[in-house]
Coordinates of C-alpha atoms in Angstrom, one line a residue:
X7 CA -3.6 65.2 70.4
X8 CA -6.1 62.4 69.6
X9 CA -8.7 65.6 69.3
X10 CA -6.5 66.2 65.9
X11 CA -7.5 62.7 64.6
X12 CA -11.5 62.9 64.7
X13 CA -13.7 62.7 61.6
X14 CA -14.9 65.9 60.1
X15 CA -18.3 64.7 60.2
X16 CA -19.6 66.1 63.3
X17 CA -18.6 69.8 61.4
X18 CA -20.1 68.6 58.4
X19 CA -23.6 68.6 60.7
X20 CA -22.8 72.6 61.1
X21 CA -23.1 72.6 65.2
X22 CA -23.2 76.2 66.3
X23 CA -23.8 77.7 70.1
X24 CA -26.7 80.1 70.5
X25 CA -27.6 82.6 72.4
X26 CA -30.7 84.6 72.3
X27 CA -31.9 87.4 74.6
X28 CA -35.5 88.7 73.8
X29 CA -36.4 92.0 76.1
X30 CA -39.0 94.1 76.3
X31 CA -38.5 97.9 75.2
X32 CA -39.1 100.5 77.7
X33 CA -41.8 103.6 76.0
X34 CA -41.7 101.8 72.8
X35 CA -45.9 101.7 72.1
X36 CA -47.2 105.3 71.9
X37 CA -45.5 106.3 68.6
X38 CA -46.8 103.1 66.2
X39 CA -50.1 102.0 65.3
X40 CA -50.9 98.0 66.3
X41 CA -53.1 95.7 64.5
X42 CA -56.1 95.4 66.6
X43 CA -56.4 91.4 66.2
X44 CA -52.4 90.4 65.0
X45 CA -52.6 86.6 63.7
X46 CA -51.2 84.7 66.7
X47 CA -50.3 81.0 66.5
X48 CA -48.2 78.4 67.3
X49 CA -46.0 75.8 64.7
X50 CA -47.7 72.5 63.3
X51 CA -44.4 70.9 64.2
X52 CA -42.0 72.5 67.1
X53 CA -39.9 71.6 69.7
X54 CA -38.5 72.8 73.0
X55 CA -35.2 73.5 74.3
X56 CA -33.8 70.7 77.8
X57 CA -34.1 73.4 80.6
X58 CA -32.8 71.6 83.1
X59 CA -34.5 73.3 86.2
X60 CA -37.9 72.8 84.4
X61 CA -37.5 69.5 83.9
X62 CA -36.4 68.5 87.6
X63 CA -39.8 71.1 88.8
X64 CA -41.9 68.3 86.5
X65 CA -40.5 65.5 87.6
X66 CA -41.1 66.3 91.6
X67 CA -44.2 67.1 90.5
X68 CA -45.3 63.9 89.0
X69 CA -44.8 60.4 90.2
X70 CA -44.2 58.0 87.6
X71 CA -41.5 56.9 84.7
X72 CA -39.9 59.6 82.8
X73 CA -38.5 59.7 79.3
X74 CA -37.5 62.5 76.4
X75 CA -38.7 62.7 73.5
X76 CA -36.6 64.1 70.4
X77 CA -39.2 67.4 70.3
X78 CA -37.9 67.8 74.0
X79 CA -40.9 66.8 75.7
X80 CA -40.7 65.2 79.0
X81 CA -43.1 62.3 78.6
X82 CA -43.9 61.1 81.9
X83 CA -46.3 57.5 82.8
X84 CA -47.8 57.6 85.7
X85 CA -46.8 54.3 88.5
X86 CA -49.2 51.1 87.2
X87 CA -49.2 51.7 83.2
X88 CA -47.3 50.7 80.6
X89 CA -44.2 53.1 79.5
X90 CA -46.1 55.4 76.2
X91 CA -44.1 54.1 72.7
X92 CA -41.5 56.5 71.8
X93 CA -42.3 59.7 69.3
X94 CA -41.3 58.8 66.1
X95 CA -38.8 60.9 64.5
X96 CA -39.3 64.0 62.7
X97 CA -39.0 63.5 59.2
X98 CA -36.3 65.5 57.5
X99 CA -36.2 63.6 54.3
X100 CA -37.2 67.0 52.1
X101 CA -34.1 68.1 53.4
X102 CA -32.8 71.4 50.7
X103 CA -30.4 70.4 48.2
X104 CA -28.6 73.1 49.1
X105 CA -28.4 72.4 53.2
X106 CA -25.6 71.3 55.1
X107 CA -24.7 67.2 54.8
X108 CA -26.6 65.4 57.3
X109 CA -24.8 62.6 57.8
X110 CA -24.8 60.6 61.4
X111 CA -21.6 61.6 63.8
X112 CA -18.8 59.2 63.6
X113 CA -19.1 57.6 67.1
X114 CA -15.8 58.7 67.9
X115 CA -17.1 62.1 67.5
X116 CA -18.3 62.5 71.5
X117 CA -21.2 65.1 71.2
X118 CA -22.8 67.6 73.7
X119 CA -27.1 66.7 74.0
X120 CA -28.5 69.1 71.2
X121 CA -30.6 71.7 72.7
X122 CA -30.0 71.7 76.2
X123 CA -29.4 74.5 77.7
X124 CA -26.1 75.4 79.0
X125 CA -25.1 77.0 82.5
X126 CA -25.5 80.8 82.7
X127 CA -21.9 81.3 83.3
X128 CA -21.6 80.4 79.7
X129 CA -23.6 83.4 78.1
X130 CA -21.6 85.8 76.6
X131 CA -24.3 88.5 77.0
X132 CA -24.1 87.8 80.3
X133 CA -23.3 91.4 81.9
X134 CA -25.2 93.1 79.1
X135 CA -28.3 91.8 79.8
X136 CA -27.9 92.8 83.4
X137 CA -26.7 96.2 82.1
X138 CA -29.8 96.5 80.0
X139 CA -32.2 96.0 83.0
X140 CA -30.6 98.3 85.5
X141 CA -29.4 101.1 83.3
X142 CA -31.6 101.6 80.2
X143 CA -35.4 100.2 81.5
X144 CA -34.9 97.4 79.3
X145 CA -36.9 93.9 80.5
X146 CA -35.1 90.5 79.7
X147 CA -37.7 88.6 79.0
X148 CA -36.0 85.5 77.5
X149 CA -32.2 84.8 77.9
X150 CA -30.6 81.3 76.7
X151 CA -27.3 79.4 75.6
X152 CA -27.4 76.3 73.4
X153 CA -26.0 74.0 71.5
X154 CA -27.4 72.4 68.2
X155 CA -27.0 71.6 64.8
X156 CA -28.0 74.0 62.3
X157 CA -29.7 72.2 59.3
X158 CA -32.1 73.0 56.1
X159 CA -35.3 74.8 56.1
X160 CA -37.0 71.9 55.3
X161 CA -35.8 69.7 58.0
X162 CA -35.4 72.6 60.8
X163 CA -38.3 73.0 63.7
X164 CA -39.2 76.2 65.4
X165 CA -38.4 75.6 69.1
X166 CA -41.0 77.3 71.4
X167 CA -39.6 79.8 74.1
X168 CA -42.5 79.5 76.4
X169 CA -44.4 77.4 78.5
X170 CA -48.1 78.5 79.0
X171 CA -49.1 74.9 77.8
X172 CA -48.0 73.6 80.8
X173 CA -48.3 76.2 83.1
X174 CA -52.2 77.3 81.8
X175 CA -51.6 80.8 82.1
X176 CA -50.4 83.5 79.8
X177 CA -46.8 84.8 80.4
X178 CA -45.6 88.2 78.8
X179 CA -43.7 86.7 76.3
X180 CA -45.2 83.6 73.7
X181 CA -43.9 82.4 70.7
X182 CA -41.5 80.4 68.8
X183 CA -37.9 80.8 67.0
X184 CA -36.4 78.9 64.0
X185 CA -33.1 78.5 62.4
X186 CA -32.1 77.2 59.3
X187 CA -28.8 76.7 57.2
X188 CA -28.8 77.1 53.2
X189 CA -25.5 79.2 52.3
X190 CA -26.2 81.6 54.9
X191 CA -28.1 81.2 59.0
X192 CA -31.0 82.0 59.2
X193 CA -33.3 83.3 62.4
X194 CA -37.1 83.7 61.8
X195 CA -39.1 84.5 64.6
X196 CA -42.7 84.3 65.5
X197 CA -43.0 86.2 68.6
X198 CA -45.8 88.6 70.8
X199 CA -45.6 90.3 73.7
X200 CA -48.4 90.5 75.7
X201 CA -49.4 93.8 76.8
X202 CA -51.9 96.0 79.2
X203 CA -52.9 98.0 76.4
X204 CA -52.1 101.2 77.9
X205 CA -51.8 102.8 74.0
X206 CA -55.6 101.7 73.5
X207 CA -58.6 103.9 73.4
X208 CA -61.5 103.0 75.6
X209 CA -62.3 99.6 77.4
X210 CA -61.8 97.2 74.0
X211 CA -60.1 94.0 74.4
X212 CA -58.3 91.6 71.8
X213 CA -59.7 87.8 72.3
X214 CA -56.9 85.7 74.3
X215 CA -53.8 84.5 72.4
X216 CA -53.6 80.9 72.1
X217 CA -51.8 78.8 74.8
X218 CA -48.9 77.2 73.2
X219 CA -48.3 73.2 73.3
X220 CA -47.8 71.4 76.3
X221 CA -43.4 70.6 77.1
X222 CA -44.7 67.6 79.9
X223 CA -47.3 64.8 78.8
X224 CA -48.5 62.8 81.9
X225 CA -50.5 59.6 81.3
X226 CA -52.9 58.4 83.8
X227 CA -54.8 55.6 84.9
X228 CA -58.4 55.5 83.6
X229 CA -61.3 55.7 86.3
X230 CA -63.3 52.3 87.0
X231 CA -66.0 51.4 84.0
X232 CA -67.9 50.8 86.8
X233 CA -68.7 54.6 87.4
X234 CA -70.9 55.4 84.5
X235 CA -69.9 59.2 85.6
X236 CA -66.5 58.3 86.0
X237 CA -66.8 57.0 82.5
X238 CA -68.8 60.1 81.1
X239 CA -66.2 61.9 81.7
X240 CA -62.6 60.6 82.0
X241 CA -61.7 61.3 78.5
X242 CA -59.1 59.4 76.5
X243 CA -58.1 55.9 76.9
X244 CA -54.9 56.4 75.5
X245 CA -52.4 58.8 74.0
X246 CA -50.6 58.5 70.6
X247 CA -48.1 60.7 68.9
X248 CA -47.5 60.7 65.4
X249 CA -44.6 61.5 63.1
X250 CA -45.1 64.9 63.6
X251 CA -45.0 64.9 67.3
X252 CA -49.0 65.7 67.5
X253 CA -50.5 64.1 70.9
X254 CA -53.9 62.2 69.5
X255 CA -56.5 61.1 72.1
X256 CA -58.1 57.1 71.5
X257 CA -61.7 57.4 73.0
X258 CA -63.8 54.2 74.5
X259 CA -64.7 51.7 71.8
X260 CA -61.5 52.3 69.5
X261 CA -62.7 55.6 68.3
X262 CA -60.0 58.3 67.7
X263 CA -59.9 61.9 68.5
X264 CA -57.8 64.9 68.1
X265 CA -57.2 66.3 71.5
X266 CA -59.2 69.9 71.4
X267 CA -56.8 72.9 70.7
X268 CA -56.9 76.1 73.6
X269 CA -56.9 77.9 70.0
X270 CA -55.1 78.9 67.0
X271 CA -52.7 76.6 65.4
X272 CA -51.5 75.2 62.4
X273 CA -53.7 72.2 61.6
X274 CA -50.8 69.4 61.9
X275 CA -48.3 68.2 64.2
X276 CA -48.0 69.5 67.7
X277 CA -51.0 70.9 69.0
X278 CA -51.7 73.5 71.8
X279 CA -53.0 72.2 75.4
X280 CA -56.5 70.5 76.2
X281 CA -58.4 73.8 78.3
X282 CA -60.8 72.2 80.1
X283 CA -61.7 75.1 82.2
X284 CA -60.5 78.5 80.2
X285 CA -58.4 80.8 82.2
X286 CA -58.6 84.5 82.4
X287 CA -56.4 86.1 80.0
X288 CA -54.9 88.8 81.7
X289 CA -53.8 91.4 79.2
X290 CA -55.5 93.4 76.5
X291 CA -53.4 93.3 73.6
X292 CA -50.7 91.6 71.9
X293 CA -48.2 92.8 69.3
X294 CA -46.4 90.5 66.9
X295 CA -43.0 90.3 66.2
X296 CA -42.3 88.5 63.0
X297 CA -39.3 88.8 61.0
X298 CA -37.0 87.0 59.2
X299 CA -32.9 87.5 59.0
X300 CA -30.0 86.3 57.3
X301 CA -27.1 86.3 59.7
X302 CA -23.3 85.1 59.9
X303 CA -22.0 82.9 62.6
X304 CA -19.6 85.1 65.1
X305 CA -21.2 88.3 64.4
X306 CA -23.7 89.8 67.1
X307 CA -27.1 90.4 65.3
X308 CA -30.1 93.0 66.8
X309 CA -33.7 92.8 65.7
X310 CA -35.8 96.0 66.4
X311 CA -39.0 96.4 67.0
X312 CA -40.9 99.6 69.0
X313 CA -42.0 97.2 71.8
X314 CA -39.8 93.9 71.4
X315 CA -35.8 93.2 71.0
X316 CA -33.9 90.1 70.2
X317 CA -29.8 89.9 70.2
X318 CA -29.0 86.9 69.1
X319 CA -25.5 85.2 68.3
X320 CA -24.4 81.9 66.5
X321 CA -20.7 80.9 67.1
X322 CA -19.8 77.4 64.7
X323 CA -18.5 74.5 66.7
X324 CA -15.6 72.4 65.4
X325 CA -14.8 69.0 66.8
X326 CA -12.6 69.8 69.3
X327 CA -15.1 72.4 70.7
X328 CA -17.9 69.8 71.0
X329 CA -15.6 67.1 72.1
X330 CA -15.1 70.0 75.0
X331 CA -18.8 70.4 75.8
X332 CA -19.7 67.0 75.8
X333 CA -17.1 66.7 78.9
X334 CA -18.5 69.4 80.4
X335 CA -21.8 68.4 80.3
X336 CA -20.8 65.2 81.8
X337 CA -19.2 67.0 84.8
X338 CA -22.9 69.1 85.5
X339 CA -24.6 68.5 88.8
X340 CA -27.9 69.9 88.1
X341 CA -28.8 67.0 85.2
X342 CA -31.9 65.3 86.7
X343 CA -30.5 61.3 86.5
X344 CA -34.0 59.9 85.5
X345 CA -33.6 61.4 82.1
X346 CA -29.4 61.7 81.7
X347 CA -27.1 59.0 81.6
X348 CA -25.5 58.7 85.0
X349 CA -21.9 59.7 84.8
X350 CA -22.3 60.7 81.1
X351 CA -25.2 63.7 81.1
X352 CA -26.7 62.3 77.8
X353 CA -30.1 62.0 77.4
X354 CA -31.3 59.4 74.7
X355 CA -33.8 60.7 72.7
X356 CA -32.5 64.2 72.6
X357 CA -31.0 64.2 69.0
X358 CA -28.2 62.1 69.3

């Protein structure tokens, strides 16, 4: 009964589950006509959602201390250096008059990590989404379940559903997602699918999409001064992030520089990948799926499109429910113990 007794804060920070599927439509390009060169680019400011399976490939693939970052990077410094100063946070002071109150959790309030993902024996959509690919054509091309709090437009960041910052190649799917509270949710997306280009004329080709920001930031030791090649070309002394989680390169001699963007992107804040040596893009075309919806929580909610699909629902989370998660996120087994608290599953800088 002590569950009866906690604050109402925690539901004052409006914590929903979500779960998104985005899928590819099967025959869905013949009938429309497709802007030849859509406007393809990331968000200035983003973040990414805790996959805990990615996280445990990049850390055995890198040696070195390991941290997370409130944009959900895994920020990783290699054995020898010093630990990289922590991001600092997003700022959410414009904040809409009219948005949910933002106040901090009452520490008796024991919350889930916002924006990890949860086991796939939680999504709902579970059986449909296996449905969907062995009955109607349909390819799942993205299928999640979070948790998080739902706040303004002004303080909410679009969370980026793929990695091709960190992988340096271009999946099917690219693109980001936000949601935002005012008096009703909100779900815009910025999505493309990637396509062959079977419904084009001739040989023509779209220039390649940007690739989106990295989710893992390594640091590494300098080569020797010594080596005046070395030297030429071992590129930035140091790595700083600023308030708007954009990675900034310090060059020799205390000069600063932008690390170079692998292509379109807003001008601030998180910034695509370094490409030092450009890879192939594989694909032809790309087709944009950019909406914007107003939704209610508990109600399942379909966004069409000829070539792309997203279901996505938004169930609210009252204290009892989060209390619930927390506990079963500290039960998981497949939380990588660098980054979670051991016998709690709470990462530190994951918006706590």
């Amino acid at each position: 009964m002590a569950l009866l007794a906690l604050p109402a804060s925690a539901q004052a920070q409006r914590w929903y589950t979500v779960e998104l599927i985005v899928f590819a439509q099967p025959g869905g390009s013949g009938a429309e006509q497709w802007q030849a060169e859509p406007a393809l680019a990331y968000p200035g400011a983003a973040r990414f959602l805790l996959q805990p399976a990615r996280l445990d490939a990049a850390l055995a693939t890198h040696e070195g201390e390991a941290e997370l970052d409130e944009f959900g990077r895994l920020l990783i410094t290699a054995p020898g250096l010093a630990p990289p100063e922590a991001a600092p946070a997003f700022d959410t002071a414009g904040a809409a008059a009219d948005a949910a109150p933002q106040t901090a959790p009452d520490e008796s309030v024991e919350l889930p990590t916002a924006f990890l993902t949860l086991p796939a024996t939680q999504r709902e959509f579970r059986g449909k989404a296996a449905y969907m690919q062995r009955n109607g054509g349909y390819r799942i091309l993205f299928h999640e379940i979070w948790a998080q709090p739902v706040v303004a437009e002004s303080a909410a960041l679009p969370i980026v559903l793929d990695h091709s910052g960190d992988e340096q190649r271009w999946p099917q799917l690219q693109g980001s997602v936000r949601l935002h509270l005012s008096r009703y949710l909100h779900l815009e997306t910025n999505l493309w699918l990637n396509t062959m280009g079977e419904y084009l004329a001739g040989t023509w080709r779209m220039p390649a999409p940007p690739l989106g920001p990295p989710a893992v930031i390594v640091e590494t030791p300098e080569p020797p001064l010594s080596d005046p090649a070395a030297t030429q070309a071992r590129g930035p002394e140091y790595l700083t992030i600023d308030a708007n989680g954009a990675v900034s390169a310090g060059a020799a001699h205390g000069q600063d520089a932008t690390l170079p963007a692998a292509g379109a992107v807003a001008s601030e804040g998180l910034q695509p990948v370094a490409v030092t040596a450009q890879p192939l893009y594989p694909f032809r075309h790309a087709v944009l799926l950019q909406q914007k919806r107003r939704m209610r929580s508990n109600e399942v909610h379909y966004i069409d499109h000829p070539m792309l699909g997203v279901i996505v629902k938004l169930t609210p989370l009252d204290d009892e429910a989060l209390w619930e998660l927390a506990q079963a996120e500290a039960a998981r087994d497949d939380l990588p113990p660098a980054l979670f608290a051991a016998g709690n599953g709470v990462a530190p800088l994951t918006g706590r």
